Coordinates of N, CA and C in Angstrom, one line a residue:
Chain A
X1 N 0.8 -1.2 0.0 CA 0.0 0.0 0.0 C 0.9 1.2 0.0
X2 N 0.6 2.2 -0.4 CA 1.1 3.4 -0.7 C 1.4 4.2 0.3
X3 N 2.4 4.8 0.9 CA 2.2 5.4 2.3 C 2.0 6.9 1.7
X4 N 1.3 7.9 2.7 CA 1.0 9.0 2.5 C 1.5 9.9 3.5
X5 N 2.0 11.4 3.1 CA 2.8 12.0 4.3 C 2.5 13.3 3.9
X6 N 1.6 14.0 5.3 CA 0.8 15.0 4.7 C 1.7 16.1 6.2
X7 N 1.3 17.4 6.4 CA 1.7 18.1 7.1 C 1.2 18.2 8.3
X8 N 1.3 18.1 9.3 CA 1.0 17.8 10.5 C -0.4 18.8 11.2
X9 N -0.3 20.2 10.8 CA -1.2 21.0 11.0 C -1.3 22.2 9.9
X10 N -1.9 23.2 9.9 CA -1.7 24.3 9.4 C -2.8 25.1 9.6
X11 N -2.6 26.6 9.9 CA -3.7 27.5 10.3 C -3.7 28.5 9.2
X12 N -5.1 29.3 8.9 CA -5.4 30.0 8.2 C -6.8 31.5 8.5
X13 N -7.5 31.9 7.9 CA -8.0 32.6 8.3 C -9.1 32.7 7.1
X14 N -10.6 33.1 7.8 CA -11.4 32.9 7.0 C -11.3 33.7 6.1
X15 N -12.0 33.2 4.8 CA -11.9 33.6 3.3 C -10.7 33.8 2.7
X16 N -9.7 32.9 3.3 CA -8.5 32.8 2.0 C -8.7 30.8 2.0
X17 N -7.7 31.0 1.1 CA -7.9 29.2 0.1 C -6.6 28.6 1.0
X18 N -6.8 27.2 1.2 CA -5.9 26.7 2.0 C -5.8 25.1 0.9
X19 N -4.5 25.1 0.7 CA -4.1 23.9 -0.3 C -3.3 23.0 1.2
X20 N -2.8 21.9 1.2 CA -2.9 20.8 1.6 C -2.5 20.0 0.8
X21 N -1.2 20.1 0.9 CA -0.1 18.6 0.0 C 0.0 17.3 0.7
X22 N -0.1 16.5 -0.4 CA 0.2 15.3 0.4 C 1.0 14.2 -0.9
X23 N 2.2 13.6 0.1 CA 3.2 12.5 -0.8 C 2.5 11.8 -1.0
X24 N 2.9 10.5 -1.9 CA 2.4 9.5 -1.9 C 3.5 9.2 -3.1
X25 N 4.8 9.1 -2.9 CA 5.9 7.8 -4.2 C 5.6 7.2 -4.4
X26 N 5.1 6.4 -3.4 CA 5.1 4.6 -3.7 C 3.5 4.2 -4.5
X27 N 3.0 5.5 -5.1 CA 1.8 5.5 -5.4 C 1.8 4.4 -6.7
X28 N 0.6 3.4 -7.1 CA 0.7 2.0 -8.2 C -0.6 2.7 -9.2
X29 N -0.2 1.9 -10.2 CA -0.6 2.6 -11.5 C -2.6 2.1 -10.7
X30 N -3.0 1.6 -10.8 CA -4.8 1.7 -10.3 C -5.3 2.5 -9.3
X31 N -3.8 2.8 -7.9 CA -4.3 3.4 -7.1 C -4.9 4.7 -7.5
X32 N -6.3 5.3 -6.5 CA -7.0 6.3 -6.7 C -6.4 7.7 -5.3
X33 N -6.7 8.7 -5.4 CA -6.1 9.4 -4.2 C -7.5 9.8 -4.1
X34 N -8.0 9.8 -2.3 CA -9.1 10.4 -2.0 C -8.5 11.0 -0.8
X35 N -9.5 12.2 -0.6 CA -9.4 13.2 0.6 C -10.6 12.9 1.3
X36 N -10.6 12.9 2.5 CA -11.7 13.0 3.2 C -11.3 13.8 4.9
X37 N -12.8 14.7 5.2 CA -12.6 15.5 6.4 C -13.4 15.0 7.6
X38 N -13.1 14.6 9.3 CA -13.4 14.7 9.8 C -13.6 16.0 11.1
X39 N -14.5 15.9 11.5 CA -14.9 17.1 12.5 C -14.5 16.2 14.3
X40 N -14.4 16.4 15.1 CA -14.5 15.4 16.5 C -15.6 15.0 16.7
X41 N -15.3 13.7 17.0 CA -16.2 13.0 17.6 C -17.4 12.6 16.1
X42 N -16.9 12.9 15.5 CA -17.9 12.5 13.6 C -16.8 11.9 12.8
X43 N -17.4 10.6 12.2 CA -17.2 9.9 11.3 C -16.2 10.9 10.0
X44 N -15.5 10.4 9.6 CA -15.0 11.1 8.7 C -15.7 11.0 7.3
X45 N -15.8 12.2 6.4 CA -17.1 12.3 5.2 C -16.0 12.4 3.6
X46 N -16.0 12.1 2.9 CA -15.6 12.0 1.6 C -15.7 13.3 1.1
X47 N -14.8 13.6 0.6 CA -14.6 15.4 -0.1 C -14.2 15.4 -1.5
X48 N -13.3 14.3 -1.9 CA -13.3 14.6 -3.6 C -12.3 13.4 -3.9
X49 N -12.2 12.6 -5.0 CA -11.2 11.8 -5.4 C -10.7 12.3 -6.4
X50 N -9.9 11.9 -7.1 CA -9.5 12.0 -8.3 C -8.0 10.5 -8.6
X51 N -7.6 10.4 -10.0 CA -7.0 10.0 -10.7 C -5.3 10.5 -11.0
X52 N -5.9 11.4 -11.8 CA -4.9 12.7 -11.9 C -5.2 14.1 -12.8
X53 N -4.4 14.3 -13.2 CA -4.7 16.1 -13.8 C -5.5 17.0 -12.5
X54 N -6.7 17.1 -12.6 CA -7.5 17.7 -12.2 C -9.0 17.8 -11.8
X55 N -9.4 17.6 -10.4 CA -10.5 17.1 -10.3 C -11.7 18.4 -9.4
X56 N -12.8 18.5 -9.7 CA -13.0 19.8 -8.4 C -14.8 19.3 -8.3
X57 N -15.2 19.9 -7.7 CA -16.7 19.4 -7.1 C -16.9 20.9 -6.3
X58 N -18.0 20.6 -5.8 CA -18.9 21.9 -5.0 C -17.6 22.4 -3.9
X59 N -17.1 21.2 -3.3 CA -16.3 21.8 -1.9 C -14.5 21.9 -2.2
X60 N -13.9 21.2 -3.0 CA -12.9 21.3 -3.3 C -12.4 21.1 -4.7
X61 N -11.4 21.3 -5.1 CA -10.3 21.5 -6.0 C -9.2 20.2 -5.5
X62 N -8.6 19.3 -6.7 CA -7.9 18.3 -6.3 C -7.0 17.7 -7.2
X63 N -5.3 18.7 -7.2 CA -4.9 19.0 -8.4 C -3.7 17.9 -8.2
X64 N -3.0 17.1 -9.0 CA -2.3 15.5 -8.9 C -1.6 16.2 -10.0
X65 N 0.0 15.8 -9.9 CA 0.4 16.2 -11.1 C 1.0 15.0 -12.1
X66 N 1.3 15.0 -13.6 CA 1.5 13.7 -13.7 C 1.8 12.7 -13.6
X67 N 3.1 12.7 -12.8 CA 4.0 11.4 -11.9 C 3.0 11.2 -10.7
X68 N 2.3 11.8 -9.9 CA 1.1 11.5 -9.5 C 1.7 11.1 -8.0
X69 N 2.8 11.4 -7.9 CA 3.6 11.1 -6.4 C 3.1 12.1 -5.2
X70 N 2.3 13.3 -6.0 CA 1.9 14.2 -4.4 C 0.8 14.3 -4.9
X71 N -0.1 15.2 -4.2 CA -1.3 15.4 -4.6 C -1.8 16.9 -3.5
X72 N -2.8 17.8 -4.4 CA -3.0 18.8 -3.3 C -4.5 19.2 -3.4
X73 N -5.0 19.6 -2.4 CA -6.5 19.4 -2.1 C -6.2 20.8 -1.4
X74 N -7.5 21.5 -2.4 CA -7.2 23.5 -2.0 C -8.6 23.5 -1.9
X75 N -8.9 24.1 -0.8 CA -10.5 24.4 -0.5 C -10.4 26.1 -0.4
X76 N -10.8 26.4 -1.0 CA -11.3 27.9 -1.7 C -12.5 28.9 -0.2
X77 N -11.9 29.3 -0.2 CA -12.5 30.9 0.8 C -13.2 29.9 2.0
X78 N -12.2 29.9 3.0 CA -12.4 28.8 3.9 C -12.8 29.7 5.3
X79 N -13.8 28.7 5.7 CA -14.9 29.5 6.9 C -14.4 28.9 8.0
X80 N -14.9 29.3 9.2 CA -14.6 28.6 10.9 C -14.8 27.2 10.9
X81 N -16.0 26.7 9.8 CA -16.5 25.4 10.2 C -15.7 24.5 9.2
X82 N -14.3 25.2 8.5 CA -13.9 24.0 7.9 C -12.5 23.4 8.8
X83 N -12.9 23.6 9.9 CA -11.7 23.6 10.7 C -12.1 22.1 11.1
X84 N -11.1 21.4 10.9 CA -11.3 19.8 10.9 C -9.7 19.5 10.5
X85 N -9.8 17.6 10.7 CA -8.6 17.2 10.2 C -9.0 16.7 8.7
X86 N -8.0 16.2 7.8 CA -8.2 16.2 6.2 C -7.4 15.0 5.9
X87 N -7.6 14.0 5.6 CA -6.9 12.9 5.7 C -6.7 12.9 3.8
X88 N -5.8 12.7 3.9 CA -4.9 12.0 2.3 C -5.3 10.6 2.2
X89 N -5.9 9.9 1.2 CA -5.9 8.4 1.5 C -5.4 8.2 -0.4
X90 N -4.6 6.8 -0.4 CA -4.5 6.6 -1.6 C -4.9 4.8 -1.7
X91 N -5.2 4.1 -3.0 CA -6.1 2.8 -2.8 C -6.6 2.6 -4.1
X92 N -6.7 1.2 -4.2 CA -7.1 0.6 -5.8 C -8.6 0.3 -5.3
X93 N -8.6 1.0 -6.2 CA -10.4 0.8 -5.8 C -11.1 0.0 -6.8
X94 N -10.7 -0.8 -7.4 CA -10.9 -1.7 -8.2 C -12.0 -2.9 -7.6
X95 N -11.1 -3.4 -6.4 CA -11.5 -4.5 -5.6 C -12.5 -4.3 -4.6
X96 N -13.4 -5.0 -5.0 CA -14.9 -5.0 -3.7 C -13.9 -4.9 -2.3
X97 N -14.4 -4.2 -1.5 CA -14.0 -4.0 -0.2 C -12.5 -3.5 -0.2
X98 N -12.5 -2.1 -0.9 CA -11.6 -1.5 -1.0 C -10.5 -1.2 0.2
X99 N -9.6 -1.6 0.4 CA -8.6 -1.4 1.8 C -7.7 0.2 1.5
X100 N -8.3 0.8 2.3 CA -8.2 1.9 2.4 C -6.7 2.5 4.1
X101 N -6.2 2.9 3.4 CA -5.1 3.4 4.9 C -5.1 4.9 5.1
X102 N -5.3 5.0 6.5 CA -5.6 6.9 6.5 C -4.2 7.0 7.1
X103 N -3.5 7.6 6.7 CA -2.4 8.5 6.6 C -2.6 9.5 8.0
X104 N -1.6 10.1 8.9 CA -1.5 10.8 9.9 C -3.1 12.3 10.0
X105 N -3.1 12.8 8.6 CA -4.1 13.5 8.5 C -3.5 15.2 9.3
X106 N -4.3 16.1 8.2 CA -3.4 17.3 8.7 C -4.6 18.7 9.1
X107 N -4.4 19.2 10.9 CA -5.2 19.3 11.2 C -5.5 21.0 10.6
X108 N -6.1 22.1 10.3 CA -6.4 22.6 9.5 C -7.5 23.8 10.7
X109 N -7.0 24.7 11.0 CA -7.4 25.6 12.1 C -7.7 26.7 11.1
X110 N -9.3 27.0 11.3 CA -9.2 28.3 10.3 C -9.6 29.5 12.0
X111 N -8.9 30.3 11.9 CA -9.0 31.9 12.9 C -10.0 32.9 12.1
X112 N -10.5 33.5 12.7 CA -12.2 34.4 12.5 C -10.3 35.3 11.6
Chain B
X1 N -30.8 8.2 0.4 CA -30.5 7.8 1.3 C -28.7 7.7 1.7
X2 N -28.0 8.8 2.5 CA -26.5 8.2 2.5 C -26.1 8.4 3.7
X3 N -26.8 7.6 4.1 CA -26.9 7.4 5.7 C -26.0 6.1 6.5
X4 N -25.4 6.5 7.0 CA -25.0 4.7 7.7 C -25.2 5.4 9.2
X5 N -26.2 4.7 10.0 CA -26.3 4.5 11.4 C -25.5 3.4 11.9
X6 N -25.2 4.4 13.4 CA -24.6 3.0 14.2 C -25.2 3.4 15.7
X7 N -25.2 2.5 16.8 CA -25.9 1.8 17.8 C -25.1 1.3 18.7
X8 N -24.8 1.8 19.9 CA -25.3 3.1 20.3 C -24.0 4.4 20.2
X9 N -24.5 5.2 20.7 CA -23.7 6.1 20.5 C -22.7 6.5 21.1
X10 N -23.1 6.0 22.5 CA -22.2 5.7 23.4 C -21.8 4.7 24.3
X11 N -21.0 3.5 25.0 CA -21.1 2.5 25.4 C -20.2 2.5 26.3
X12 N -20.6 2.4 27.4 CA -19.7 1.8 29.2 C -19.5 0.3 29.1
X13 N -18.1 -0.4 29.6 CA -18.8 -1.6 29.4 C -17.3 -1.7 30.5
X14 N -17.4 -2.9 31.5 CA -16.9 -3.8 32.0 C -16.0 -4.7 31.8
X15 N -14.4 -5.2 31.8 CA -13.8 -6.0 31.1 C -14.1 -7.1 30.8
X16 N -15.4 -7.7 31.6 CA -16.1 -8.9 31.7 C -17.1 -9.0 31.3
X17 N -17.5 -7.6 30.7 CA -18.7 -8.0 30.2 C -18.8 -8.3 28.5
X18 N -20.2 -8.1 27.9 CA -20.3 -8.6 26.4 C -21.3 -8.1 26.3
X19 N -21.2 -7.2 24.9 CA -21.7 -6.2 24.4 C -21.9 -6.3 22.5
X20 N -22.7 -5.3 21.9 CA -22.2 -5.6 20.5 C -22.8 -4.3 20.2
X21 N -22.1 -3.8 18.9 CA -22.0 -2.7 18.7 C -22.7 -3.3 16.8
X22 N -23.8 -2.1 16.6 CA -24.4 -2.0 15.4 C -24.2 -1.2 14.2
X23 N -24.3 -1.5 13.3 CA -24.2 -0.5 11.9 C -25.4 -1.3 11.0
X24 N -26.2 -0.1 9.9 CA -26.8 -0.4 9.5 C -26.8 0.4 8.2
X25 N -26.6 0.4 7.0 CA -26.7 1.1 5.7 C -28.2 0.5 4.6
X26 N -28.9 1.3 4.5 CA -29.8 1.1 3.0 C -29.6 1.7 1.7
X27 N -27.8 1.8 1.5 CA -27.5 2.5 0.4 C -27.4 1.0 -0.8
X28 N -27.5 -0.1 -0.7 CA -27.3 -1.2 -1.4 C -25.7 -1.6 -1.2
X29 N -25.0 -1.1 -0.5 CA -23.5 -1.0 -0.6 C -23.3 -2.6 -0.1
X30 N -22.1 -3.3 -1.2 CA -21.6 -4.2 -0.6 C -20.8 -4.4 0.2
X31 N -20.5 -3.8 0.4 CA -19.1 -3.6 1.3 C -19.0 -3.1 2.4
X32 N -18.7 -3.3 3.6 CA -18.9 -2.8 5.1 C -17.5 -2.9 5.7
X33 N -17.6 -1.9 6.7 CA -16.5 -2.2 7.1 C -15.9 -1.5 8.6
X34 N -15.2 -1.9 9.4 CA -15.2 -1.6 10.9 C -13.9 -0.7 10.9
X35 N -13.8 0.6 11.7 CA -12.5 0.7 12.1 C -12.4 1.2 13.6
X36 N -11.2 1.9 14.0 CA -10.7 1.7 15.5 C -10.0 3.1 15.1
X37 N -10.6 4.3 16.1 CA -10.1 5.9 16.3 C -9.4 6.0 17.5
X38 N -8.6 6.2 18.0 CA -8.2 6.4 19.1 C -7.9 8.3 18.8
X39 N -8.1 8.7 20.2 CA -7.9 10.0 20.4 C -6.8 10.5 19.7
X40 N -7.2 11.6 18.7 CA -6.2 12.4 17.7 C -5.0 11.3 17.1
X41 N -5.7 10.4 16.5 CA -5.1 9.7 15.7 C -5.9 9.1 14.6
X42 N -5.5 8.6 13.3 CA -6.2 8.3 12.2 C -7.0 6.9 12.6
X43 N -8.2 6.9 11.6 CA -8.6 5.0 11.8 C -8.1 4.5 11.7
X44 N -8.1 3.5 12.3 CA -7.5 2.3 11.8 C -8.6 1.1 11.3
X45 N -8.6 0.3 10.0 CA -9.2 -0.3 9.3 C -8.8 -1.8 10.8
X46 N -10.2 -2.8 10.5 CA -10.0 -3.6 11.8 C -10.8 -4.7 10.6
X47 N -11.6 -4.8 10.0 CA -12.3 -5.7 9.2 C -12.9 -5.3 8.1
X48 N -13.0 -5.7 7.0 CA -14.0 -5.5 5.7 C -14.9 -6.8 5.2
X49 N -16.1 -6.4 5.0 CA -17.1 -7.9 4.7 C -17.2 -6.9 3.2
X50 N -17.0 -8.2 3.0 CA -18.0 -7.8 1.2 C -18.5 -9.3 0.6
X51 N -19.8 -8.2 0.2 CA -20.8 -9.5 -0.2 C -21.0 -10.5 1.0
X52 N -21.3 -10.0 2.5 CA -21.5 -10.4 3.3 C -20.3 -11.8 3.8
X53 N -19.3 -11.5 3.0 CA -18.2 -12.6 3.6 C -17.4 -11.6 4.4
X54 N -16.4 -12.5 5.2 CA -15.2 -11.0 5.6 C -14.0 -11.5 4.8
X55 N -13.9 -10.3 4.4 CA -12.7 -10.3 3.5 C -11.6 -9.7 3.7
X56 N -11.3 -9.1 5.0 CA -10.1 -8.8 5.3 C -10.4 -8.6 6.9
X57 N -9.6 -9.1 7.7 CA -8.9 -9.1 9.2 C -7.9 -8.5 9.5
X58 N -7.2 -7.9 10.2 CA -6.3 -7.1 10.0 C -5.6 -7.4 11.9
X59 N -5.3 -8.6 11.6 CA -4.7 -9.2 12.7 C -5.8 -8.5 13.9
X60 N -6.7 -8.4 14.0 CA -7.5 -7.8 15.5 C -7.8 -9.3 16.3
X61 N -7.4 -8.7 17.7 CA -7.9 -9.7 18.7 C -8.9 -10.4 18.8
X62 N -8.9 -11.5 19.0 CA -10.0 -12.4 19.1 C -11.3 -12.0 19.9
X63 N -11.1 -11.3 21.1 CA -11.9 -10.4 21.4 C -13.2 -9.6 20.9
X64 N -12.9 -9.4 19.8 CA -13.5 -8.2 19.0 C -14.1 -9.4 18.0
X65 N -15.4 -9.5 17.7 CA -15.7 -10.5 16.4 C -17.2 -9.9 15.9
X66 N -16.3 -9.7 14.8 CA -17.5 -9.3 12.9 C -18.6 -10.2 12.7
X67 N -19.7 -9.5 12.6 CA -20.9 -10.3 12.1 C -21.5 -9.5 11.0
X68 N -21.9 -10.1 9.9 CA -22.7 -9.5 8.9 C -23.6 -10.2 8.8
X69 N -24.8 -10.2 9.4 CA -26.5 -10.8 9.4 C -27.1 -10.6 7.9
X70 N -26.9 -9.7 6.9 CA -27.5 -9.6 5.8 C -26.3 -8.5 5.2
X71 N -27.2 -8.1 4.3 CA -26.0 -7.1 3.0 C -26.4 -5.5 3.7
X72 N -27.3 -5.2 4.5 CA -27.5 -4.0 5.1 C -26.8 -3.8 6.8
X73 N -27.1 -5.1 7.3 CA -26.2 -4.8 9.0 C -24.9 -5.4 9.0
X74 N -24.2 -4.8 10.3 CA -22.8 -5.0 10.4 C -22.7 -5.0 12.3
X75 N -22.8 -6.3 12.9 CA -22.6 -6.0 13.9 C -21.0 -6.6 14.4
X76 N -20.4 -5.5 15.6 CA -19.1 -5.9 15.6 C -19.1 -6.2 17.7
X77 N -19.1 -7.8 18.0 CA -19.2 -7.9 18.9 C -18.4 -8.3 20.0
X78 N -18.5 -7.6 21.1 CA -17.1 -7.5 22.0 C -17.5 -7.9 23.6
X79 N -15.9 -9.0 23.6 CA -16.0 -9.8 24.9 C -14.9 -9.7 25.8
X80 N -14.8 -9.2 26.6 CA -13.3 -9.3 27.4 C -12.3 -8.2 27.1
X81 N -12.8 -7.4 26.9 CA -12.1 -6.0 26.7 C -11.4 -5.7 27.7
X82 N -10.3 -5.0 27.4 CA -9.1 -3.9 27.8 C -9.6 -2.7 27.8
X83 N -9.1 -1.9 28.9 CA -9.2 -0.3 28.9 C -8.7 0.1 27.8
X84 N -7.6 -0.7 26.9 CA -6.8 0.1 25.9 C -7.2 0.2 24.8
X85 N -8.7 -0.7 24.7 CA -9.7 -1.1 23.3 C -10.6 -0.1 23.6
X86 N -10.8 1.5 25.0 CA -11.5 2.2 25.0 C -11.3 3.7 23.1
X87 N -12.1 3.9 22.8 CA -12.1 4.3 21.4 C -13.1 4.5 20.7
X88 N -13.4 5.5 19.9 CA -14.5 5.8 18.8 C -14.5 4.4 18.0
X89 N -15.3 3.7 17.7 CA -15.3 2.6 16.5 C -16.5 2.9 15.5
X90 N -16.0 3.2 14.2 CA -16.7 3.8 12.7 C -17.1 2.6 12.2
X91 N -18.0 2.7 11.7 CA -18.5 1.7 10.8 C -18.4 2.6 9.4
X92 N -18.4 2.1 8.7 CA -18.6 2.5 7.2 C -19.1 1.6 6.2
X93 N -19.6 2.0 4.9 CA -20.3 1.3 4.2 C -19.7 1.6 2.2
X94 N -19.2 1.1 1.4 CA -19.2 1.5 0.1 C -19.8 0.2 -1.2
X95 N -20.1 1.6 -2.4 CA -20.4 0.3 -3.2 C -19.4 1.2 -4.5
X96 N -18.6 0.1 -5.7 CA -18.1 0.8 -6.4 C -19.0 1.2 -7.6
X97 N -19.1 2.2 -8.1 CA -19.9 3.0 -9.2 C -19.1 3.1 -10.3
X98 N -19.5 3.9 -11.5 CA -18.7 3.6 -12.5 C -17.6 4.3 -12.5
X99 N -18.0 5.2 -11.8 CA -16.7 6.6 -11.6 C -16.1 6.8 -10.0
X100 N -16.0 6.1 -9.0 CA -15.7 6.2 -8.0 C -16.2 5.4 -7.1
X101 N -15.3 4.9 -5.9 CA -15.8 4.5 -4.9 C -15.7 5.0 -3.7
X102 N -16.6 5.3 -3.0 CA -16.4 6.4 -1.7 C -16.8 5.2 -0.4
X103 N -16.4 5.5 0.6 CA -16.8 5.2 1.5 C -17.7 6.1 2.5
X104 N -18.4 5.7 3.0 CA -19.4 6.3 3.7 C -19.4 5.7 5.2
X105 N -19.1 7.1 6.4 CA -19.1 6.7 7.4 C -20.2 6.9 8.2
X106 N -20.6 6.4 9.4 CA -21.4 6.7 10.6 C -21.0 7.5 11.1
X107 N -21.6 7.8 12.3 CA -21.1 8.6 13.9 C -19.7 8.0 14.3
X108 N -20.1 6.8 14.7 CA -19.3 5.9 15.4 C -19.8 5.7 16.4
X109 N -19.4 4.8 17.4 CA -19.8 4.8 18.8 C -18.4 5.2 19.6
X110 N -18.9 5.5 20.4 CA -17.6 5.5 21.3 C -17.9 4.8 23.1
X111 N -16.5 4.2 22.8 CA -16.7 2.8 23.8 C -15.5 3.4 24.9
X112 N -16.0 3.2 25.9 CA -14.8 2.8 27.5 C -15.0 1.8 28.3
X113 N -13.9 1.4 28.3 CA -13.7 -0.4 28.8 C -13.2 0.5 30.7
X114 N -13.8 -0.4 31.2 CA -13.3 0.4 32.6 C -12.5 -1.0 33.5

């Protein structure tokens, strides 16, 4: 499995964009990269996958560059309530009962 | 519907006692699956059923044992617990689509072994 190695924390301030790198070398040609955000004490919720090039949806942007070894996940004009941790996960999702590894996860403080 | 409940929400339990902890999804998802949160740290994946078999174990204690009753519940049932098995435990649920597979989590419960 792919190991993933994301930044440990990072603070920001509402209404500016907060990008969020994450390694992944040992990434294999099927694996998919997904982001997903937990709040405390809540299940963690699915935010955006992607492949590579370029992926975006209502809540984020999720830009992989071709060698596809990092990946960064930029959430755009970020409010108090996106203050959570952001897990990097990478995974062949090919196979029924996808085995999925969450990575350290990087906790993400947004200040009024 | 993209719901996965789990039961209860919160759970005291005894090192001698025996308990079971619930998940339930009506998304059609085949795939279920257990993990283990410990305070400010990532899940940890503990079992996956798919197609109501289990398809992955992930060396967990005998203690701790997976039941899948049908293709919608997921119960994960526990005997002889450790204080150190106290922890959020997620259930989650996925099915793969043509363009992605997501997993879908619950609440979790959160358990203390006293």
């Amino acid at each position: 499995l792919a190991k993933t190695t994301q930044p440990i924390s990072m603070d920001s301030y509402e209404g500016q964009e907060v990008n969020i790198t994450c390694s992944h070398n040992n990434i294999a040609t099927n694996d998919y990269i997904t982001w997903y955000q937990q709040f405390p004490s809540q299940g963690p919720r699915f935010i955006i996958q992607g492949y590579k090039t370029k992926v975006t949806n209502e809540v984020a942007s999720l830009f992989i560059p071709a060698d596809r070894k990092s990946s960064t996940l930029s959430l755009p004009r970020v409010s108090l309530s996106d203050t959570a941790v952001y897990y990097c996960l990478v995974g062949d999702r090919k196979a029924a009962g996808n085995k999925l590894t969450f990575g350290g996860g990087t906790r993400v403080l947004v200040k009024p | 519907d993209t719901e996965v409940t789990q039961t209860p929400k919160h759970l005291v339990m005894g090192m001698t006692n025996k308990k079971s902890l619930k998940c339930e999804q009506h998304m059609g998802h085949r795939a279920m699956y257990w993990y283990k949160q410990k305070a400010k740290k990532p899940p940890e994946l503990m079992f996956v059923y798919s197609y109501e078999k289990l398809s992955i174990n992930e060396s967990v204690p005998s203690r701790f044992s997976p039941e899948c009753p049908n293709s919608s519940l997921l119960n994960l049932h526990l005997h002889a617990l450790q204080p150190e098995d106290s922890a959020l435990y997620l259930c989650a649920s996925s099915q793969r689509d043509r363009t992605q597979e997501t997993q879908y989590f619950g609440p979790g419960t959160r358990l203390l072994v006293l």
